[in-house]
Each structure stands twice: as structure tokens, then as C-alpha cells.
Coordinates of N, CA and C in Angstrom, one line a residue:
Chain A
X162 N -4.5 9.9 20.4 CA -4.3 11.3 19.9 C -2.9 11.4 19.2
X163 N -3.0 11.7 18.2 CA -1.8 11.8 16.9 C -0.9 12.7 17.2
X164 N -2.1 14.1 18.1 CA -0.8 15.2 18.3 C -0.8 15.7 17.0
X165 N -1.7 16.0 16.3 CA -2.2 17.1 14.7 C -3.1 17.1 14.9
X166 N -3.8 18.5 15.1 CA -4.7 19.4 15.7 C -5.5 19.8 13.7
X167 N -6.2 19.5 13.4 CA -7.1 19.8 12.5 C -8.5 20.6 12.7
X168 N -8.9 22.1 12.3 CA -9.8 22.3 12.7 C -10.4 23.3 10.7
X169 N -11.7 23.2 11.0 CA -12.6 22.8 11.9 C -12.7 20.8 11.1
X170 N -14.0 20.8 11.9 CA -13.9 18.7 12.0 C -14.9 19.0 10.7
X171 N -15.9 19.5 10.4 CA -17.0 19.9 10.0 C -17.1 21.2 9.1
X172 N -17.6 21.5 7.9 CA -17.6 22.6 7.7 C -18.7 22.2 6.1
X173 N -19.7 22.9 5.9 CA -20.7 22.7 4.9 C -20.6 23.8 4.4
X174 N -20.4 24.2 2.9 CA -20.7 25.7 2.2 C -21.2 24.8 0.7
X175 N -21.6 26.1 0.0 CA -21.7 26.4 -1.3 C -21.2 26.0 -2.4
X176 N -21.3 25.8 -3.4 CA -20.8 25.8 -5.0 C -20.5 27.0 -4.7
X177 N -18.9 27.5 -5.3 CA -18.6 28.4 -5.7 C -17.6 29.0 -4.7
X178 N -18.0 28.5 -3.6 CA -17.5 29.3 -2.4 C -16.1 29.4 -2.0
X179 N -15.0 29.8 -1.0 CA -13.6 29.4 -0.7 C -13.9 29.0 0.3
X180 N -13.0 28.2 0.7 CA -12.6 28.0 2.5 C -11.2 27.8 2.9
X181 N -10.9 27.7 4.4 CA -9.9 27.4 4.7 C -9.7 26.5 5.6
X182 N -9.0 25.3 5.2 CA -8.4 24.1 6.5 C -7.9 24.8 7.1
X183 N -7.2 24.7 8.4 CA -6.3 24.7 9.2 C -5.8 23.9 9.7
X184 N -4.3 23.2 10.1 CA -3.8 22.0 10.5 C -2.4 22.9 11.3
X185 N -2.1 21.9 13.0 CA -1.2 22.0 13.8 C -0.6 20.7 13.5
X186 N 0.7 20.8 13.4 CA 1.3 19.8 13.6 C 1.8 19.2 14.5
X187 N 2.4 18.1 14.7 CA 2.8 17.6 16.6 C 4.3 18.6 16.9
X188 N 4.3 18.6 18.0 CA 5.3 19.8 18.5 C 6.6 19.2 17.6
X189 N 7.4 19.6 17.0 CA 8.9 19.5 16.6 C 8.6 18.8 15.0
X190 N 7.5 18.7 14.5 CA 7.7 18.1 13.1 C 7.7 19.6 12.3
X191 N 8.7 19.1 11.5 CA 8.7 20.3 10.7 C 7.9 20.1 9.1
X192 N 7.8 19.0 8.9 CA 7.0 18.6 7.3 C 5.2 18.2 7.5
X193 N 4.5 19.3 6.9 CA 3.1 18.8 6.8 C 2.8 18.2 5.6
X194 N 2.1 17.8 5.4 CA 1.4 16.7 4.5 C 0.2 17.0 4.2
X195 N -1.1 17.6 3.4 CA -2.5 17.0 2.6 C -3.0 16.3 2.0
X196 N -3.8 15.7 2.6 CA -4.3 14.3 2.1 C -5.5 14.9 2.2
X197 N -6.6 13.9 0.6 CA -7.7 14.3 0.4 C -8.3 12.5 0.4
X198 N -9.1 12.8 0.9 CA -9.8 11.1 1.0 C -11.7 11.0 0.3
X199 N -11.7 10.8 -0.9 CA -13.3 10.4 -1.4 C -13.5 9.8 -1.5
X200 N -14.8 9.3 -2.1 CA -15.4 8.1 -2.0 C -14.5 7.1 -3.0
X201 N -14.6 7.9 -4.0 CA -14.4 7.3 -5.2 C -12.6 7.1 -5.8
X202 N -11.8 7.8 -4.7 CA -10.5 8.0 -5.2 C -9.6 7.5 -3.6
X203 N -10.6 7.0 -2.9 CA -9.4 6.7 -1.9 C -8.5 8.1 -1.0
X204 N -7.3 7.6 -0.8 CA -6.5 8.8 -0.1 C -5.6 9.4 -0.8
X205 N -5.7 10.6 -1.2 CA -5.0 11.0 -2.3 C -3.9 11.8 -2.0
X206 N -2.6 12.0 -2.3 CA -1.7 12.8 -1.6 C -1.7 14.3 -2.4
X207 N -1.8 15.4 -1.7 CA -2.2 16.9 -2.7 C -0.6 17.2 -2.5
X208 N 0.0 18.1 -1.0 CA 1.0 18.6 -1.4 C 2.0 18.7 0.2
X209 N 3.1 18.7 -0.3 CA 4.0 18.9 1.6 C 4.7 20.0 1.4
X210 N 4.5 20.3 2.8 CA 5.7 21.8 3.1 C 6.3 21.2 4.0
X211 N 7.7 21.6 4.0 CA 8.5 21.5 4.9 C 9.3 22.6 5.3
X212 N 9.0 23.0 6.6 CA 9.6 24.1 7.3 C 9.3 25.4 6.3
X213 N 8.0 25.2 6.1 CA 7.7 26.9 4.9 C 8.1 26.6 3.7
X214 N 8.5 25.3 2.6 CA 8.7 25.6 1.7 C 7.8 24.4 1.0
X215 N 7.6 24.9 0.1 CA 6.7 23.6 -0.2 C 7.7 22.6 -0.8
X216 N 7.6 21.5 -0.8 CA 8.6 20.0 -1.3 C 8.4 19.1 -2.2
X217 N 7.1 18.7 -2.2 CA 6.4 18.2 -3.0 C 5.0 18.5 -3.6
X218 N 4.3 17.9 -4.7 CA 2.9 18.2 -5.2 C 2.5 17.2 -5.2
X219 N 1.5 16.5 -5.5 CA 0.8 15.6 -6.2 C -0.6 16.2 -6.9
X220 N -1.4 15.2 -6.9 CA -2.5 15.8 -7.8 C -3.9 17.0 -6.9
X221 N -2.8 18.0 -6.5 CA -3.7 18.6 -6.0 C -4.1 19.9 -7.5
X222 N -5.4 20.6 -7.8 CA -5.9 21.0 -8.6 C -5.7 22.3 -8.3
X223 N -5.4 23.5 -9.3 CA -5.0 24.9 -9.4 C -5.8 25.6 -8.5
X224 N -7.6 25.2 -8.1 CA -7.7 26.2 -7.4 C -7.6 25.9 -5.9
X225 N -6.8 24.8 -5.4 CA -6.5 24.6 -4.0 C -5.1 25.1 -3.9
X226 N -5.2 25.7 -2.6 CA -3.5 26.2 -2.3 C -3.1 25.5 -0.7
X227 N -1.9 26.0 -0.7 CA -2.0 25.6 0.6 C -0.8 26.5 1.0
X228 N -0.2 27.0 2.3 CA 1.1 27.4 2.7 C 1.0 26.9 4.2
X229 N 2.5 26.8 5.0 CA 2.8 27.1 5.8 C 3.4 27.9 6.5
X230 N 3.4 28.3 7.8 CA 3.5 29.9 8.6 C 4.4 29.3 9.4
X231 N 5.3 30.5 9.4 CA 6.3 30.3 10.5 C 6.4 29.5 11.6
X232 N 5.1 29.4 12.1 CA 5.0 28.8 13.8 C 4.8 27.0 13.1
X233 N 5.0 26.7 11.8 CA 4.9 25.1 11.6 C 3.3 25.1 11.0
X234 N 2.2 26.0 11.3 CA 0.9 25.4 10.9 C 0.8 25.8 9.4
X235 N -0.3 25.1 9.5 CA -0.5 25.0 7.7 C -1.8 25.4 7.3
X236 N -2.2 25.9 6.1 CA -3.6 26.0 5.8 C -4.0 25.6 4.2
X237 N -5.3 24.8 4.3 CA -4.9 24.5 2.7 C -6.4 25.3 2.4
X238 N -6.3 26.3 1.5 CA -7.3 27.0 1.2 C -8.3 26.1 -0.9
X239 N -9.2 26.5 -0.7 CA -9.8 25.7 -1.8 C -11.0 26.4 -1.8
X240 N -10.7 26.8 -3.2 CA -11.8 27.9 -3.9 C -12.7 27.6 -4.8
X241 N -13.6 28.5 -5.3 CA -14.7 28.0 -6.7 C -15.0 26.3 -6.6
X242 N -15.8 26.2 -5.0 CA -16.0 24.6 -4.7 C -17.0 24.4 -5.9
X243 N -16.3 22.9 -6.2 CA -17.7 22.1 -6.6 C -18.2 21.4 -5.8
X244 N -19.0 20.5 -6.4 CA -20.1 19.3 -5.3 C -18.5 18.1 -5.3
X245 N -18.2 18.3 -6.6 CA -17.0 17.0 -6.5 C -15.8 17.1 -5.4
X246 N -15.8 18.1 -4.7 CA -14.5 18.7 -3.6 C -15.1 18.0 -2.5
X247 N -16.5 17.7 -2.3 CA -16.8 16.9 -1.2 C -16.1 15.7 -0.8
X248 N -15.0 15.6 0.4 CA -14.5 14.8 0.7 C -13.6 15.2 2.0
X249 N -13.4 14.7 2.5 CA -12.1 14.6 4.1 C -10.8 14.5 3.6
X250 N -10.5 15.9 4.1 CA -9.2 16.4 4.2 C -8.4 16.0 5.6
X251 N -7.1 15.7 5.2 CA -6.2 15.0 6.2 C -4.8 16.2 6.0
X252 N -4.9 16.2 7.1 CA -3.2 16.6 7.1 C -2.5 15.4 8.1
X253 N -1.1 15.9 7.9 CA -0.2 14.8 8.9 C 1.3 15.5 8.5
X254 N 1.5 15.2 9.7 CA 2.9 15.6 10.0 C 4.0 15.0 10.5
X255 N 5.5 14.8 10.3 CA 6.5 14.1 10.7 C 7.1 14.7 10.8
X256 N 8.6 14.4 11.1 CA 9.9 15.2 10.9 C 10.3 15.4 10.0
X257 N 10.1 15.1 8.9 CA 10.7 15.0 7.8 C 11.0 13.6 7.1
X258 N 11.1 12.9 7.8 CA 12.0 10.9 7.6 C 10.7 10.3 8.6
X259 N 10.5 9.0 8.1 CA 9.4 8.1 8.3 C 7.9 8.4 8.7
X260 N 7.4 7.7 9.7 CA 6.0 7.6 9.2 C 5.5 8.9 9.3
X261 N 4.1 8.8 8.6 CA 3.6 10.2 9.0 C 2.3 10.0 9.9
X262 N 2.2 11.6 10.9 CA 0.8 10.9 11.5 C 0.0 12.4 11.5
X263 N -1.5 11.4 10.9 CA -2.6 11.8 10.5 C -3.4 12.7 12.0
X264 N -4.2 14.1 11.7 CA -4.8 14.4 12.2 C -6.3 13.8 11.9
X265 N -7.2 14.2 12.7 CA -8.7 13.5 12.5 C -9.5 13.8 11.0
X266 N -8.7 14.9 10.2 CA -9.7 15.2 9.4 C -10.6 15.9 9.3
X267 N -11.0 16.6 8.2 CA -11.7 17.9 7.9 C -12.7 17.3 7.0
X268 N -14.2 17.1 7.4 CA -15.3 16.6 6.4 C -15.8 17.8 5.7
X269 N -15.6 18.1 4.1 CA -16.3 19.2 3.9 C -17.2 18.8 3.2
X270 N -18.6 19.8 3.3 CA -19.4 18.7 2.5 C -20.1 20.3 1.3
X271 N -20.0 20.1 0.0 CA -19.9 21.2 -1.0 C -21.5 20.8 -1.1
X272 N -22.9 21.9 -1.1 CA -24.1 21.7 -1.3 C -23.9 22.8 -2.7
Chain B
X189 N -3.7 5.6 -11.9 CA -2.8 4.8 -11.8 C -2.5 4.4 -10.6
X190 N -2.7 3.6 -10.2 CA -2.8 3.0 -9.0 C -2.0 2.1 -8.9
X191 N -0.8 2.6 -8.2 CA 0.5 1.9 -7.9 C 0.4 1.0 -7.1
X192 N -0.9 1.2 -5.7 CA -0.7 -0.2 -4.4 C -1.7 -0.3 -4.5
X193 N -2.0 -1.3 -4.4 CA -3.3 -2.3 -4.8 C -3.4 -2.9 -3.4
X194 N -4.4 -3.1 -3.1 CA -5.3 -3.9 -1.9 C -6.6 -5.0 -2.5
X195 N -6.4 -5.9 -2.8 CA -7.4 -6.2 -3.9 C -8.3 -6.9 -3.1
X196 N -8.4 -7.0 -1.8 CA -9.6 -7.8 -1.3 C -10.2 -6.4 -0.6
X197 N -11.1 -6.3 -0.5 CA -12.3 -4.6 0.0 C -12.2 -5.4 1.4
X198 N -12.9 -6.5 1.8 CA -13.0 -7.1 3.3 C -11.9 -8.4 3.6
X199 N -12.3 -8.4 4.7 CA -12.1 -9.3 5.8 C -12.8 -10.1 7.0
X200 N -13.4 -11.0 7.0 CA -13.8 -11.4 8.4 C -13.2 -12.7 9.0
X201 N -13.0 -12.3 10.2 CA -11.9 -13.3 10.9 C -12.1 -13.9 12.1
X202 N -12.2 -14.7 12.8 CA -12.6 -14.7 14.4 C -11.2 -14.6 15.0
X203 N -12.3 -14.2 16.7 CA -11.4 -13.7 17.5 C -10.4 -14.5 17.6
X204 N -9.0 -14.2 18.0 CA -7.8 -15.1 18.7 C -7.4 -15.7 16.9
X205 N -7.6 -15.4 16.2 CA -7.0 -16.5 14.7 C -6.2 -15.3 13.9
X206 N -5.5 -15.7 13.2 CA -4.6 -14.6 11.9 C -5.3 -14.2 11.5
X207 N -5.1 -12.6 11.2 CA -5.3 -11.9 10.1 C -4.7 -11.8 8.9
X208 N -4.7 -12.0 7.5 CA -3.6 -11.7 6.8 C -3.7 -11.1 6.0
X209 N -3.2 -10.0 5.6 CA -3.8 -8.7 4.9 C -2.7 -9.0 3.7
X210 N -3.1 -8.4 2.4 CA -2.2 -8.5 1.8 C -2.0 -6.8 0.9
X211 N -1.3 -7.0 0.2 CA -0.6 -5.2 -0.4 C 0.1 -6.0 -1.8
X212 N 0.0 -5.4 -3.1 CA 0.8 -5.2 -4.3 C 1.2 -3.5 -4.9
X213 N 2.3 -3.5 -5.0 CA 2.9 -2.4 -5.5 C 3.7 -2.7 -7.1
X214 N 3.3 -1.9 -7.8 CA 4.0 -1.6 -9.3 C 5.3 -0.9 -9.3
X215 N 5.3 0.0 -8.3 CA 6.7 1.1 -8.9 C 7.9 0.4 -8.2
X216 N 8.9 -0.3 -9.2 CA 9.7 -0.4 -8.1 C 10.7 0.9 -7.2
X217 N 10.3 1.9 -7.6 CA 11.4 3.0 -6.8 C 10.8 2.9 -5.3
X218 N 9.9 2.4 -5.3 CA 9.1 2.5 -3.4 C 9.9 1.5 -3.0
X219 N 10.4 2.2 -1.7 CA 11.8 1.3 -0.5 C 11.3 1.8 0.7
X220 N 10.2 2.4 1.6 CA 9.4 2.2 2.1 C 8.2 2.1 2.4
X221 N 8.0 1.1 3.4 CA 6.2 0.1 2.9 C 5.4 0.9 4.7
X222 N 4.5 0.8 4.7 CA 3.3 1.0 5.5 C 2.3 0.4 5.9
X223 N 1.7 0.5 7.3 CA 0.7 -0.3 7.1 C -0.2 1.0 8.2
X224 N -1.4 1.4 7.9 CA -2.5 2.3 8.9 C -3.8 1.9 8.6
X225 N -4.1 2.0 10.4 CA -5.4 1.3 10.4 C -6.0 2.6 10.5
X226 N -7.6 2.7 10.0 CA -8.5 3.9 10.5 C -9.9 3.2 11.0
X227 N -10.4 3.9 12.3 CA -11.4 3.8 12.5 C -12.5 5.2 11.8
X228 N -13.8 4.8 11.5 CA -14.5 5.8 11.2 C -14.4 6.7 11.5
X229 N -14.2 7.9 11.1 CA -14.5 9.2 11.9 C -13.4 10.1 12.7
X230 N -12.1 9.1 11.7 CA -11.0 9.3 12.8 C -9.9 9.4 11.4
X231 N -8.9 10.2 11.9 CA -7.7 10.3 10.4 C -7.0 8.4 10.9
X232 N -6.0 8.3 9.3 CA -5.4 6.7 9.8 C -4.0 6.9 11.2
X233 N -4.4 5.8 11.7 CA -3.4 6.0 12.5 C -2.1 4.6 12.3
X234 N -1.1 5.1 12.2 CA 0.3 4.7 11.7 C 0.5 3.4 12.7
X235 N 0.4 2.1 11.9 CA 0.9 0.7 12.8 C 1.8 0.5 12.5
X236 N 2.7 0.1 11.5 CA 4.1 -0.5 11.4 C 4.7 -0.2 9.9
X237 N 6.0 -0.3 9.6 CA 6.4 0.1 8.7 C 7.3 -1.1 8.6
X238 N 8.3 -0.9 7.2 CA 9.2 -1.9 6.6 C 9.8 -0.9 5.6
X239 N 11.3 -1.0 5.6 CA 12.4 -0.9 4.4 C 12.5 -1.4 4.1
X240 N 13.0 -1.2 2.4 CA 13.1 -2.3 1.5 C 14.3 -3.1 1.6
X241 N 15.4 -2.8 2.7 CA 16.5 -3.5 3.3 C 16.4 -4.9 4.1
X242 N 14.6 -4.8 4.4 CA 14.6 -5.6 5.4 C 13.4 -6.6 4.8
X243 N 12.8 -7.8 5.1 CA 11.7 -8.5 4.6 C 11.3 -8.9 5.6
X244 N 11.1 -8.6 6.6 CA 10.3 -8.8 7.7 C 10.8 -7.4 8.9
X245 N 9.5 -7.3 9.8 CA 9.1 -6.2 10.4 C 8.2 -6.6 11.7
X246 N 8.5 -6.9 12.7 CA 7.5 -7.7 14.2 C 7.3 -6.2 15.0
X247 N 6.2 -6.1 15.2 CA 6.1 -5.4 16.7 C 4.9 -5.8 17.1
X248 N 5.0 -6.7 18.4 CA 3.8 -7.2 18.7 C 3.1 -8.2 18.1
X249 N 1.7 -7.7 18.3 CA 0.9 -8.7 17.3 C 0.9 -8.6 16.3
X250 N 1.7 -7.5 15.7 CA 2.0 -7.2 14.2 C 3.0 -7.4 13.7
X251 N 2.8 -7.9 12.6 CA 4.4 -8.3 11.3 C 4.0 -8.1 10.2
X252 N 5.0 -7.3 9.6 CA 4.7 -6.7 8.5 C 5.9 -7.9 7.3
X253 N 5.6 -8.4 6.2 CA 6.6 -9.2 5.0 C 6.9 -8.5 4.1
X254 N 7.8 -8.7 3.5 CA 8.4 -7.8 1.9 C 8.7 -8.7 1.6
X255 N 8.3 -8.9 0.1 CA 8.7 -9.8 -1.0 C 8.6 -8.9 -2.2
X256 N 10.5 -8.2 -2.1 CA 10.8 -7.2 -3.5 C 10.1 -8.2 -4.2
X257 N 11.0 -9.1 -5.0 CA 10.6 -9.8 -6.3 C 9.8 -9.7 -6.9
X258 N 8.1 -10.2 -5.6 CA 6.9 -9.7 -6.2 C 6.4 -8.8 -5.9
X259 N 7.2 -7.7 -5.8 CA 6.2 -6.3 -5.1 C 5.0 -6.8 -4.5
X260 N 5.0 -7.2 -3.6 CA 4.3 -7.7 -2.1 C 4.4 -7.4 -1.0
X261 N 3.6 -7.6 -0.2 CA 3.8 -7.2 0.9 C 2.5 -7.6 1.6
X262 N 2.6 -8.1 3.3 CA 1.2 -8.7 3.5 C 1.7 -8.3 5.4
X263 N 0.3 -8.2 5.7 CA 0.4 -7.9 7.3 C -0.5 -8.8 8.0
X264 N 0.4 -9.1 9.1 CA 0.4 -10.6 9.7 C -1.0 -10.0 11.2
X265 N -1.7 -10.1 11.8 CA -2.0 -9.9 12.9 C -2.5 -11.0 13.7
X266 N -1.9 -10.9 14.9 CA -1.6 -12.7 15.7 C -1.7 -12.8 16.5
X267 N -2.3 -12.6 17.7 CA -4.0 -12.7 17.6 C -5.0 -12.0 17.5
X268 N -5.6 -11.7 16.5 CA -7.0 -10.8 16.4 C -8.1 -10.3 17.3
X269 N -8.1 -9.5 17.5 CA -9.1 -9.3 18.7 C -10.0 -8.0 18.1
X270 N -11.3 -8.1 18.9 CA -12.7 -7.4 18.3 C -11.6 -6.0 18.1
X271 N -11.1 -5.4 18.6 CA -10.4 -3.8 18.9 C -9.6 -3.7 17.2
X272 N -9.6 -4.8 16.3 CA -8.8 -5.0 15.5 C -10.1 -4.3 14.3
X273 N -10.9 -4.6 14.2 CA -11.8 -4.1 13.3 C -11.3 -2.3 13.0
X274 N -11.3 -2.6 11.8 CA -11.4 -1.1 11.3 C -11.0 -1.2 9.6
X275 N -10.2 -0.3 9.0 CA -10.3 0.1 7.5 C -8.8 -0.3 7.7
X276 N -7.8 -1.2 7.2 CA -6.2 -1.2 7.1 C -5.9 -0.6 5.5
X277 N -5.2 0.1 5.4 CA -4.3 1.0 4.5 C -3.1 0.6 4.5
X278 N -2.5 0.2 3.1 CA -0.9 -0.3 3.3 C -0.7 1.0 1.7
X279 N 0.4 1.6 2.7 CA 1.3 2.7 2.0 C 2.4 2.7 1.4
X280 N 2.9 3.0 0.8 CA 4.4 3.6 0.4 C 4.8 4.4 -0.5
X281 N 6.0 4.5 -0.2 CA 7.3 6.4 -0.6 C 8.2 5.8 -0.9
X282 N 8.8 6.7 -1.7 CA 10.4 6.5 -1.6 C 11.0 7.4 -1.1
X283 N 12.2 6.9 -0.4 CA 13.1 7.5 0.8 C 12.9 9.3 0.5
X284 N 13.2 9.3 -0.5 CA 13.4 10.8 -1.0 C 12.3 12.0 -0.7
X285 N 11.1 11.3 -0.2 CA 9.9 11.4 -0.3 C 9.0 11.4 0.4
X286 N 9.9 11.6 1.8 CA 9.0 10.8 3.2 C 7.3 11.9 2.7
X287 N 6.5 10.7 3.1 CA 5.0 11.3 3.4 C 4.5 11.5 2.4
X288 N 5.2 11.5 1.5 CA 4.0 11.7 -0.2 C 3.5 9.9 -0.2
X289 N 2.7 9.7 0.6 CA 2.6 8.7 0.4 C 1.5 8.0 -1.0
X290 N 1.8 7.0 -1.1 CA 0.7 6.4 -2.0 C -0.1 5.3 -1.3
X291 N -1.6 5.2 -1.5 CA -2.3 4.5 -0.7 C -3.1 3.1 -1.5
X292 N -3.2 2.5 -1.1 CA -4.2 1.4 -1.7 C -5.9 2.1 -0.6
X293 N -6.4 1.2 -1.7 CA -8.0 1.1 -1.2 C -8.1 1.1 0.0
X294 N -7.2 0.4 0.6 CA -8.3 -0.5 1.9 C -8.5 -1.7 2.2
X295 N -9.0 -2.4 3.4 CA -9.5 -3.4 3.5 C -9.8 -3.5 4.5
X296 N -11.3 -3.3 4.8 CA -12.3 -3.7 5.8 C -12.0 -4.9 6.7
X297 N -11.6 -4.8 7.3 CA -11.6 -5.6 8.6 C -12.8 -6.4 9.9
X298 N -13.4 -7.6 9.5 CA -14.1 -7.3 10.6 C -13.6 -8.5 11.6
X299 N -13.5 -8.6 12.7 CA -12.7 -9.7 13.8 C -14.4 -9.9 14.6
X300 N -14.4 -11.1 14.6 CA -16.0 -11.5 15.2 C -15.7 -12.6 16.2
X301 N -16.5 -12.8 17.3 CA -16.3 -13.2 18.5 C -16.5 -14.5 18.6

């Protein structure tokens, strides 16, 4: 157990639809991390907050957001799904400095 | 663009013999390296790491090598055992950067009896 609480594990919707990850991180890390994992692209780094502010980007796409809340959790919201958004979402969390550690993952699957 | 390369997809190895995984990286600004295993169904979970200060990295049955020169890097596991099977992922960031990581493909693992 990683100690990064990811919910829900599962979640099936729509073309078109929004949803929302949610990710806990282990007690005292202050930097979250999303990671998008597909078939076809591997593990892909979207975006980090640290302590509420966001830090970094990578290739995450305009209609995914994400923030973090006071209490350290995070949510990465992602709108107007397509079929192509089908993929496992990761968060992970650190202190800030070295490794990061991964929660179980969020399977969404876009019908 | 694909900075870390994993260029073998599998592995099969018997029980009790080396594993040896290998990792290529293009950028040289990455000065920390990675190595996570994932089982199915499960996020990666973090095995060992390496700075670029250092070219070797032991914990256990694991050793991690760095060879700047050739943006390399390869992970040693000594003795193999069935529990070893899974997906290994070698990562890396630069310092500035913790956790934006970059990932390679993968490489299937399978340790047989």
C-alpha cells in the first residue's frame, strides 16, 4: 500500500460527458502528480501541484483540469470525453524531492 | 518524442539467475534515473533510484548502473524469483522537477521456475 488513496477504481460514462478523479495523498506529501497511462502512449505525465499551486504541465489537453484543496487532495476533472480519454489515470505523491509514489489508478472507460 | 526508451517489450528468465533490464535516455538534462515495477491492476510501485552523481545504486537484490556517456542505464536483479514477474518502468526528471517524470514503455517480465 503506497499510502495514495485514488477513488473511484472504476468509472464508465459517455462521449461527451465530465467526470471527476479524486486522489489522497500519503500523509505529509505536499506535491501531487497525474499520470495518464494508454495503450498506445504509455505513462504519460499531465500536470503537479504543489501545496495548491500548480508547478508543472505536461501534455495534458484544455479540457482536463485539475486543482488541489487545502487539505493536500487533488481532483483532476475531464470534460467533453471522447472514446480516445479511455485510459488509467494515476496520481502519486511525494514531498516534493525524490521518488514518487503511485496510487492504484483510476480505469475510465469512455463508451 | 520519446526520451527513455526500453527497447526490449519482454523478458523471460529462470528462477535464481540475473535479470538485466536495460533503459536509454536522449535528454541529457535528466540527473535522476528510476526504476518501477507494476503488477496488473495496481499503480507502479517505486524500486530504486540513481543520481547522476553516482553510477551505481545496490539495495538488495537490486542494482541500478549509470553510464552518462551513453545515456544508459540498466537494472541488475540477483536472484530472480517468480514474485519478480511484472511490467518494470525505468524513469527520469531533472532535479528541478521532482515527479514530472518521463517513462519508457516497459518491459514485461516473466521469471519461470
Amino acid at each position: 500500500d503506497s499510502g495514495v488513496t485514488q477513488t473511484p477504481k472504476h468509472l464508465i460514462t459517455a462521449t461527451g460527458q465530465r467526470v471527476t478523479l479524486r486522489c489522497s495523498p500519503r500523509s505529509g506529501d505536499l506535491s501531487v502528480y497525474w499520470y495518464q497511462q494508454s495503450l498506445d502512449q504509455g505513462l504519460q505525465f499531465l500536470i503537479q501541484y504543489y501545496n495548491g499551486e500548480e508547478r508543472a504541465k505536461g501534455n495534458i489537453l484544455e479540457r482536463f483540469s485539475a486543482q488541489q484543496f487545502p487539505d493536500l487532495h487533488s481532483e483532476l476533472n475531464l470534460s467533453s470525453l471522447e472514446l480516445g480519454d479511455s485510459a488509467l489515470y494515476f496520481c502519486a505523491s511525494s514531498p516534493g524531492y525524490g521518488e514518487a509514489f503511485f496510487g492504484q489508478g483510476t480505469r475510465l472507460t469512455v463508451v | 518524442d520519446q526520451q527513455v526508451k526500453q527497447n526490449s517489450p519482454s523478458l523471460s528468465v529462470q528462477e535464481g539467475r540475473i535479470s538485466i533490464l536495460n533503459c536509454d535516455y536522449t535528454n541529457s538534462m535528466f540527473d535522476y534515473f528510476l526504476w518501477y515495477k507494476k503488477y496488473p491492476a495496481e499503480g507502479p510501485t517505486f524500486l530504486i533510484s540513481i543520481s547522476s552523481i553516482k553510477d551505481k545504486n545496490e539495495d538488495g537484490r537490486f542494482t541500478v548502473f549509470l553510464n552518462k556517456s551513453a545515456k544508459h542505464l540498466s537494472l541488475h536483479i540477483v536472484p530472480s524469483q517468480p514474485g519478480d514477474s511484472a511490467v518494470y518502468f525505468c524513469a527520469a526528471s531533472v532535479t528541478d522537477s521532482w515527479g514530472k517524470l518521463q517513462f519508457g514503455a516497459g518491459t514485461q517480465v516473466v521469471v519461470t521456475p
